[in-house]
Short mmCIF file of C-alpha atoms in Angstrom, two decimals:
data_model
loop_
_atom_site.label_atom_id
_atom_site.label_comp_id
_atom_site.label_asym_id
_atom_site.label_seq_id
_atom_site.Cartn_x
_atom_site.Cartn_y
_atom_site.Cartn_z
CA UNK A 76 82.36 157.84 110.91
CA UNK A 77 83.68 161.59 110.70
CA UNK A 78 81.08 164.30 110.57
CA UNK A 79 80.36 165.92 107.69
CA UNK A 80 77.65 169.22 106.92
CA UNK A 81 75.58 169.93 103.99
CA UNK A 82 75.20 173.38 102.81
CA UNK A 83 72.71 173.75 99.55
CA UNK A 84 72.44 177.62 97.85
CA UNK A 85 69.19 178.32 96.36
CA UNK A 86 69.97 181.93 94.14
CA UNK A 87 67.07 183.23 93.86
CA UNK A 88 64.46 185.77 95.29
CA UNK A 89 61.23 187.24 94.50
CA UNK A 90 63.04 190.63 94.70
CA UNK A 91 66.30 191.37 95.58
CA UNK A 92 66.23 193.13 99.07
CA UNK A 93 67.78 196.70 99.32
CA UNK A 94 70.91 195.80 101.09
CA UNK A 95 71.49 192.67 100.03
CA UNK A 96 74.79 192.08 98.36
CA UNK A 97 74.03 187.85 98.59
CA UNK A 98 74.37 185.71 95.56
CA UNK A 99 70.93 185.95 94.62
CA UNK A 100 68.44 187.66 92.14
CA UNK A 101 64.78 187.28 90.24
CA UNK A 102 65.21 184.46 87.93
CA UNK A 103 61.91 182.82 85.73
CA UNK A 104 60.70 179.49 86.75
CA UNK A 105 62.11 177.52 83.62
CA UNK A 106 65.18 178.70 84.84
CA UNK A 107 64.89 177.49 88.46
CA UNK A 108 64.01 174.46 87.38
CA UNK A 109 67.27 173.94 85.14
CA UNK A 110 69.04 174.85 88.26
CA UNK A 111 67.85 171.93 90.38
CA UNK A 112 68.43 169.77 87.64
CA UNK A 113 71.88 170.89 87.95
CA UNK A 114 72.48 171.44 91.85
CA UNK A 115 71.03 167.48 92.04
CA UNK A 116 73.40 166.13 89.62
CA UNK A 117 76.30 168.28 91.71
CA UNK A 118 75.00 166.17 94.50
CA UNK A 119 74.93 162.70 91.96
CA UNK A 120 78.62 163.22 91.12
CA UNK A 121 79.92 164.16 94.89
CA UNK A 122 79.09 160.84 96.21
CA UNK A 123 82.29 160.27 96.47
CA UNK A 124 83.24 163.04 98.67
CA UNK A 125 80.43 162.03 101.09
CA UNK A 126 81.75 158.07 101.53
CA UNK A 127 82.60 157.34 104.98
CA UNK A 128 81.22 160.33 106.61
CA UNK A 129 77.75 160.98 108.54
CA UNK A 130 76.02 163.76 107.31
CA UNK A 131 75.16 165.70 111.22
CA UNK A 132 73.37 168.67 109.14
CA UNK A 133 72.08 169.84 106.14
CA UNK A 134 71.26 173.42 105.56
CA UNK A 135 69.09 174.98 102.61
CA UNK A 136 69.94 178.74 102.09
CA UNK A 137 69.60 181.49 99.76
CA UNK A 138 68.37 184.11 98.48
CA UNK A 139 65.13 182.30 99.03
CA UNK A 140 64.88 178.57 99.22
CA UNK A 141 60.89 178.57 99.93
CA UNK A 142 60.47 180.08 96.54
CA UNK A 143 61.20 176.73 95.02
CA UNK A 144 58.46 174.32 94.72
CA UNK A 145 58.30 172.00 97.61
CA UNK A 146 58.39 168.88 95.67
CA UNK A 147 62.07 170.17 94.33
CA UNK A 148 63.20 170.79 97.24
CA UNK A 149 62.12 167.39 98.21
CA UNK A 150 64.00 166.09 94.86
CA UNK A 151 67.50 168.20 96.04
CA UNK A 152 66.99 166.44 99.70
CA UNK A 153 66.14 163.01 98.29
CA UNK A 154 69.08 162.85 96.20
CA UNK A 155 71.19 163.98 99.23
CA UNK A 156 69.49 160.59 100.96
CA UNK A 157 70.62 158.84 98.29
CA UNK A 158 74.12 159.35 97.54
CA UNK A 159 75.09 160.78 101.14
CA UNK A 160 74.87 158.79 104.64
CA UNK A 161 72.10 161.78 106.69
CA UNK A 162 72.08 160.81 110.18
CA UNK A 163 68.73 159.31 111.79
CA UNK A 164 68.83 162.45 114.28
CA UNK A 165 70.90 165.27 111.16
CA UNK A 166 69.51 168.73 111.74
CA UNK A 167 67.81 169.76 108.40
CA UNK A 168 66.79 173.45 107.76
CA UNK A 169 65.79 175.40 104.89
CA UNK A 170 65.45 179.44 105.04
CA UNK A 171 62.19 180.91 104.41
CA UNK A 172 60.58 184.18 103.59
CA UNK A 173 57.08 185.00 104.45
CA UNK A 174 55.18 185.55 101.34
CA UNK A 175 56.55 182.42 99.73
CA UNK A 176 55.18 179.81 102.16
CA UNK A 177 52.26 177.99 101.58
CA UNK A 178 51.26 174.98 103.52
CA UNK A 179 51.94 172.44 100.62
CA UNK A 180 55.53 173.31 100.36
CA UNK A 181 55.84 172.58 104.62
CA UNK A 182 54.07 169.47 103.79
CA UNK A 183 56.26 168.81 101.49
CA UNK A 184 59.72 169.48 103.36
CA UNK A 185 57.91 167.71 106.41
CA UNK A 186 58.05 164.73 103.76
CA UNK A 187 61.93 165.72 102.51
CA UNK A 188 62.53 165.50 106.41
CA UNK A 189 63.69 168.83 107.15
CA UNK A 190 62.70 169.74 110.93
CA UNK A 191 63.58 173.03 111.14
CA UNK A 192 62.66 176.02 109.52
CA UNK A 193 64.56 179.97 109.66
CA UNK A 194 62.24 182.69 109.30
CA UNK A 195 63.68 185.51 107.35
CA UNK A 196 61.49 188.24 109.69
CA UNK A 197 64.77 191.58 110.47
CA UNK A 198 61.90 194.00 111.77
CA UNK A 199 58.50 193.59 113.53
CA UNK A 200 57.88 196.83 112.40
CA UNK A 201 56.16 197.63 108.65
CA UNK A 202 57.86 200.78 107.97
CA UNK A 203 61.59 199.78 108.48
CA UNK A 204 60.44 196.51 106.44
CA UNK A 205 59.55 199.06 103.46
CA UNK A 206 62.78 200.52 103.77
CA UNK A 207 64.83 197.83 103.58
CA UNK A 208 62.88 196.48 100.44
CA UNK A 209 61.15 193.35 102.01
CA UNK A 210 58.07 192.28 100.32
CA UNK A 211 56.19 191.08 103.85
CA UNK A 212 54.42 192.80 106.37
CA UNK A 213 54.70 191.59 110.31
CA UNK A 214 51.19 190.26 109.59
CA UNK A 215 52.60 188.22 106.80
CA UNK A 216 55.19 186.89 108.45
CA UNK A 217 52.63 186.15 111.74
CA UNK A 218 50.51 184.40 108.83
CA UNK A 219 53.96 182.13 108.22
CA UNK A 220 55.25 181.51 111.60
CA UNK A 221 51.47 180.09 112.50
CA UNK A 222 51.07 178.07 109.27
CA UNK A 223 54.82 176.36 110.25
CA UNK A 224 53.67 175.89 113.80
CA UNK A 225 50.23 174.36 112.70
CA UNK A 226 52.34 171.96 110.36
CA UNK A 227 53.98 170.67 113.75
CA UNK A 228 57.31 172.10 112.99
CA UNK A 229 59.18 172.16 116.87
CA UNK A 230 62.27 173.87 116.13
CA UNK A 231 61.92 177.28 114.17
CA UNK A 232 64.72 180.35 114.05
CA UNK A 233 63.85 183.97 113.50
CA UNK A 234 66.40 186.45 111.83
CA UNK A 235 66.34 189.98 113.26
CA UNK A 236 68.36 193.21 112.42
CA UNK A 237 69.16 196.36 114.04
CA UNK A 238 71.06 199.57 113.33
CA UNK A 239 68.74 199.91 110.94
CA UNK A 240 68.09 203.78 109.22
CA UNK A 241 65.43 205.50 110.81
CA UNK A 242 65.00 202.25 113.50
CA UNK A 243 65.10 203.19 117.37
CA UNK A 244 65.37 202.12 120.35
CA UNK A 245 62.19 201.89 121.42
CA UNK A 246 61.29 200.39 117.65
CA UNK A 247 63.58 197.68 117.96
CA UNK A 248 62.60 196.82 121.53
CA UNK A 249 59.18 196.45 120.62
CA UNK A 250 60.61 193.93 117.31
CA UNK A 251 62.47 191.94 120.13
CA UNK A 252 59.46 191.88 123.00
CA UNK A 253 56.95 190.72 119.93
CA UNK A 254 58.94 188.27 118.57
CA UNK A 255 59.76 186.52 121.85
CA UNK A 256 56.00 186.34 122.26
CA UNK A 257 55.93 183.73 119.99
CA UNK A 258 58.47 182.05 121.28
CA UNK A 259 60.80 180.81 118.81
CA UNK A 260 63.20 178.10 119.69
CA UNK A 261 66.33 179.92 118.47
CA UNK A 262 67.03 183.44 117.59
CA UNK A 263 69.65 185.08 115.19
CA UNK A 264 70.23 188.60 115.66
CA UNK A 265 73.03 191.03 113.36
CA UNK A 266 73.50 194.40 113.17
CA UNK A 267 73.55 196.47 109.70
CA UNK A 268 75.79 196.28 107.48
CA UNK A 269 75.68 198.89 104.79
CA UNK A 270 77.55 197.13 101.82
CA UNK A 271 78.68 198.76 98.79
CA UNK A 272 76.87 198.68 95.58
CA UNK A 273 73.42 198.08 97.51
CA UNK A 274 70.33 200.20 96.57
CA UNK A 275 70.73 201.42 100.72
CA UNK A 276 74.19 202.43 100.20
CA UNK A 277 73.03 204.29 97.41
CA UNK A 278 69.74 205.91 99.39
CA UNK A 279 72.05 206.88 102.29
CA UNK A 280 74.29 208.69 100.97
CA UNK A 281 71.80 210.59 98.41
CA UNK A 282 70.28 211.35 102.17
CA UNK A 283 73.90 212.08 103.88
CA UNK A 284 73.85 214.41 100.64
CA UNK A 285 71.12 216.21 101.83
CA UNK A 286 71.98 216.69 105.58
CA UNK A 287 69.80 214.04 106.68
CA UNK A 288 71.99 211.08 107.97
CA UNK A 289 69.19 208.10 108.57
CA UNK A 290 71.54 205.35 110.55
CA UNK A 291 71.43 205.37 114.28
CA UNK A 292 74.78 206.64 115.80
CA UNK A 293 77.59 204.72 117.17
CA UNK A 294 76.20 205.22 120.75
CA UNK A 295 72.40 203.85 119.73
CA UNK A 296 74.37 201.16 117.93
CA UNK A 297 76.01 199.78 120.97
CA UNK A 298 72.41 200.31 122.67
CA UNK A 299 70.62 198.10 120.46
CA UNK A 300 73.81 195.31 120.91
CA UNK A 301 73.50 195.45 124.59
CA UNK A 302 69.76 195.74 124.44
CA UNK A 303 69.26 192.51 122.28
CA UNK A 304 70.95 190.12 125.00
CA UNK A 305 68.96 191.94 127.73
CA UNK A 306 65.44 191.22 126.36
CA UNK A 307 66.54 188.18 125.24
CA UNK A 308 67.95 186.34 128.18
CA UNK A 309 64.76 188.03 130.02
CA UNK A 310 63.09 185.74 127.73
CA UNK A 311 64.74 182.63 128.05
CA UNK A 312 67.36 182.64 125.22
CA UNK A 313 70.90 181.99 125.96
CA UNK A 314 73.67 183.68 123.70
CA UNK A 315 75.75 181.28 122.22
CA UNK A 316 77.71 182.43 119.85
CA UNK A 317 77.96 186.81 119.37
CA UNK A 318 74.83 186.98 116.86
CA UNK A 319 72.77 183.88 118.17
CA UNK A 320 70.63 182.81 120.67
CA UNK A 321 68.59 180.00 121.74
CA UNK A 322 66.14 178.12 124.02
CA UNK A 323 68.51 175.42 125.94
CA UNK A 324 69.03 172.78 123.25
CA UNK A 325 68.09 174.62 120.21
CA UNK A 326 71.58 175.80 119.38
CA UNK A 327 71.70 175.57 115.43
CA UNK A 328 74.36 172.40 114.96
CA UNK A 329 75.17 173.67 111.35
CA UNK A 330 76.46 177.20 112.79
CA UNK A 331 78.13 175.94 115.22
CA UNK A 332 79.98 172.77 112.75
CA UNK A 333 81.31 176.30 110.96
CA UNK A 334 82.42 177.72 113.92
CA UNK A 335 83.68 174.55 115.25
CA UNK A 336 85.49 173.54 112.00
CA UNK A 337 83.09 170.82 111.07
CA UNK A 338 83.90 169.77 107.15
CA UNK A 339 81.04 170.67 104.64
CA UNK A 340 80.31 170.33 101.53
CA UNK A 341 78.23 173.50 99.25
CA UNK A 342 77.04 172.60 96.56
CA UNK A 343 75.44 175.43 94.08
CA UNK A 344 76.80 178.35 92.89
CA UNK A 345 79.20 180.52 95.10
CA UNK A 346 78.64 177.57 97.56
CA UNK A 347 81.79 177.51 99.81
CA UNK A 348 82.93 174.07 101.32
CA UNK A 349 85.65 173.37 103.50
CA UNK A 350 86.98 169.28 102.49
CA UNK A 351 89.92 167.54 103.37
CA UNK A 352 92.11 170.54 104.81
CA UNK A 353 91.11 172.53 101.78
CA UNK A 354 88.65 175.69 101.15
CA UNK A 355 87.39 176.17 98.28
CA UNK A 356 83.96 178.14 96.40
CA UNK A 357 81.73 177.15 93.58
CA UNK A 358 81.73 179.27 90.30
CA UNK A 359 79.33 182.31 90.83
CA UNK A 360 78.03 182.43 87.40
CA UNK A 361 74.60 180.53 87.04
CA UNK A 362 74.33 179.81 83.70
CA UNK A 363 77.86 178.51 83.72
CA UNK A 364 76.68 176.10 86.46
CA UNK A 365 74.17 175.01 84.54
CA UNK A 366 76.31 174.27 81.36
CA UNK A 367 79.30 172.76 82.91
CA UNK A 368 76.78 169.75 84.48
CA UNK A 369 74.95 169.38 81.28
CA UNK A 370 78.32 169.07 79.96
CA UNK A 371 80.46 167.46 82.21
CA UNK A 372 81.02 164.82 84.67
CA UNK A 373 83.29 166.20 86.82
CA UNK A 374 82.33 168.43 89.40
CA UNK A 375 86.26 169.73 89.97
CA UNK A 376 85.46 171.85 86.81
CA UNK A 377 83.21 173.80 89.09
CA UNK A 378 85.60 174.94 91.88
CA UNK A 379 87.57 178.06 92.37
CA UNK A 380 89.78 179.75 95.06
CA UNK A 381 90.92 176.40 96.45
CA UNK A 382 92.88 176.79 98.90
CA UNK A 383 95.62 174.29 101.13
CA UNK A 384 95.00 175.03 104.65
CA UNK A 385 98.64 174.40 106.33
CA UNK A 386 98.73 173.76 109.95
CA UNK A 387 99.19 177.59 110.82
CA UNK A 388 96.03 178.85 109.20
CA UNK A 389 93.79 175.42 110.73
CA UNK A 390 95.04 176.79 114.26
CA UNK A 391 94.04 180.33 113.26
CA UNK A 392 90.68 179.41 112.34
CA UNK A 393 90.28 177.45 115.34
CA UNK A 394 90.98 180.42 117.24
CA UNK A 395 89.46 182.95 114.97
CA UNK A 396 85.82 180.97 115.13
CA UNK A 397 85.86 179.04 118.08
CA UNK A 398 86.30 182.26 120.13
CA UNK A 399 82.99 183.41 118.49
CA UNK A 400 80.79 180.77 120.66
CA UNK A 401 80.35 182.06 124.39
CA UNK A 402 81.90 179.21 125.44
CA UNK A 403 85.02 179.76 123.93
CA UNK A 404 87.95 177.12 122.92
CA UNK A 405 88.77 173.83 124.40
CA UNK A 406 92.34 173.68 125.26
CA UNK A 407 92.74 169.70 125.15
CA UNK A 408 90.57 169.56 121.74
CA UNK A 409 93.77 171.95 120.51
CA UNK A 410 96.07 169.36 121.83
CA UNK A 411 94.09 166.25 119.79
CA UNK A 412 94.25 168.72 116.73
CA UNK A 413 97.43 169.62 116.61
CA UNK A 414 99.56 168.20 119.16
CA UNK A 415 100.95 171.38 120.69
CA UNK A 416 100.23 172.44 124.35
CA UNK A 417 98.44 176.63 123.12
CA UNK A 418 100.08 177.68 125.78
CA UNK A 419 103.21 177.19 123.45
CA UNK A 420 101.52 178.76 120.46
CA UNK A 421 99.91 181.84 122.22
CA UNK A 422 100.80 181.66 125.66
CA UNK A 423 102.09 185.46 125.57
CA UNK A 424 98.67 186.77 123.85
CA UNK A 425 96.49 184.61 126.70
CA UNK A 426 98.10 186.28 129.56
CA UNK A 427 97.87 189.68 127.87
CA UNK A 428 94.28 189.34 126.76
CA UNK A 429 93.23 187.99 130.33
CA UNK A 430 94.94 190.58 131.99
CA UNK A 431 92.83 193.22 130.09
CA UNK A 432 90.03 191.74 130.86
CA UNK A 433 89.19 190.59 126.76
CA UNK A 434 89.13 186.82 127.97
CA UNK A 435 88.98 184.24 131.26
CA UNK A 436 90.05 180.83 131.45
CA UNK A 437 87.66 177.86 133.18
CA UNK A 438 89.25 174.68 133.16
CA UNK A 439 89.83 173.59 129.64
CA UNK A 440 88.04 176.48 128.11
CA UNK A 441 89.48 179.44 127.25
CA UNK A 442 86.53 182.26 126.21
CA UNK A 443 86.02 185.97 125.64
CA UNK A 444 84.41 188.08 128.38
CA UNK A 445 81.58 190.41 127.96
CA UNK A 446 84.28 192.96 127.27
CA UNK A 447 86.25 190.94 124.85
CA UNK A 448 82.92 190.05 122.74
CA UNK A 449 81.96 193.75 122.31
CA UNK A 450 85.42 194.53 120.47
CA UNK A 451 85.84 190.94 119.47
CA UNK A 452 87.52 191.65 115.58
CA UNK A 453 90.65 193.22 117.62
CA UNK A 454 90.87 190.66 119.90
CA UNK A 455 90.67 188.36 117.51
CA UNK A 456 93.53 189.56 115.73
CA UNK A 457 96.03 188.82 118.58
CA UNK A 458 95.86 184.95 117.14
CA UNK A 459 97.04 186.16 113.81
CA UNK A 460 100.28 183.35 113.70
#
């Protein structure tokens, strides 16, 4: 059976972080609850789509999925079970923020069968946590990451950021050293973005306004980066891909069915699914959602931005993301793809990249060097067809 991957968008947050630009917001629980009676009927009416493939991984993000009561969430998974074909050994994770757990609702995805859990942590440290508008403490989220591990759970992710205003060097060294004392099977680890229309956008530049510019420079930036993979392969973690790391084993399958052009299936709003050669998104607006699967049975209605991948843009994107994991390409899976030796396609960007050092060849493989990951967007734009 071909593979297939789940994604499931839960909207909605106890607060909306500071520089969060997600799909998410506050929402009142009669609300949430309308929504899961939509996403599962979503599910209900894409049966179809999920005939004849094996569901490898289902993933549960947000916003905040662990907001949710756990016996919906066990509803949204069950109903997945019952239309869809999950495999005996399918990754299952759901996001979680501390301050939402409780040990019902991981007794309750232990019974939905979801086996691993991502910790929404970004700073060991309480004062960069205020800033960026979390509503946890480090001893909330030590309060979560116990209560998961008491509940058995064996394979657990913790998000970290860096580049963060007013973070340093020595701040986020100390986020990295504690967090690795826990031990964590897998690790995912991005730098800053400041997006527009974000309450931190807004703070900055009120600050840059003042004289007082709060983000770490360029140079600290690149610190941090090269800092991260340092403490963590110290620890045990192996980079896989540029942002992630894990304990041999515990790569994430989802993230790496995304990078490795996996077809999935969102389902919520804004939910993005790649089906059948084709891309396409879910409408963004919520109470739309809602109203179009209390009113309709046909799921098309709910698509937009659907796009035909021809041949061209499938070999870009298996370029563009496969180059993201550390191990790079396969040559001969390029072959089964597509039936073209890449030596034909980009034979004259290979040799150039490899002879300025951006990327090495080992056997089959073909994967960007240390210096090709740390200015990896231009790189990546040589495959451009």
């Amino acid at each position: 059976m071909k593979q297939l991957e789940i994604y499931i968008h839960i909207p909605f947050c106890v607060k909306k972080c500071y520089y969060c630009d997600f799909l998410s917001a506050k929402s009142d629980e009669g609300t949430m609850h309308n929504y899961v009676r939509a996403l599962i009927k979503e599910i209900e009416l894409s049966a179809h789509k999920m005939q004849g493939y094996s569901i490898r991984s289902v993933f549960v993000g947000g916003g905040t999925p662990s907001i949710l009561e756990g016996e919906w969430i066990e509803q949204i998974i069950g109903a997945l079970r019952d239309k869809g074909n999950i495999a005996d050994d399918a990754e299952i994770t759901i996001e979680c923020n501390p301050g939402t757990l409780t040990r019902e609702k991981i007794d309750s995805y232990l019974k939905a069968g979801i086996n691993r859990i991502s910790i929404g942590l970004q700073s060991a440290n309480d004062n960069e946590l205020k800033m960026l508008g979390r509503i946890h403490t480090w001893d909330d989220f030590l309060a979560s990451y116990n209560m998961v591990r008491e509940a058995g759970i064996d394979n657990v992710n913790v998000d970290l950021m860096s580049a963060l205003p007013i973070q340093t060097k020595n701040s986020y060294e100390q986020t990295l050293e504690k967090v690795c004392a826990l031990n964590p099977e897998h690790i995912s680890a991005y730098s800053l973005i400041v997006e527009d229309e974000t309450p931190l956008k807004a703070w900055l530049e009120s600050e840059d306004d003042k004289g007082n510019n709060l983000l770490p420079s360029e140079d600290e930036e690149r610190v941090m980066y090269y800092l991260t993979k340092k403490v963590l392969e110290k620890h045990g973690y192996k980079r896989y891909e540029i942002s992630n790391y894990a304990k041999p084993g515990k790569e994430c399958i989802h993230n790496l069915g995304y990078w490795e052009r996996v077809e999935y299936l969102g389902f919520g709003i804004g939910a993005a699914s790649l089906y059948q050669s084709v891309r396409y998104n879910n409408i963004e607006e919520l109470y739309k959602y809602i109203a179009f699967l209390d009113e309709y049975a046909d799921v098309d209605r709910l698509h937009v931005n659907l796009v035909s991948l021809s041949t061209n843009d499938q070999i870009e994107e298996f370029m563009f993301l496969g180059l993201r994991k550390v191990k790079g390409v396969d040559t001969e899976k390029f072959k089964e793809m597509f039936s073209r030796d890449i030596n034909l396609v980009y034979g004259n960007q290979l040799d150039k990249l490899e002879r300025q050092g951006f990327l090495t060849r080992e056997g089959n493989n073909i994967r960007l060097t240390e210096k090709g990951i740390d200015v990896s967007n231009i790189v990546l734009a040589n495959f451009m067809l």
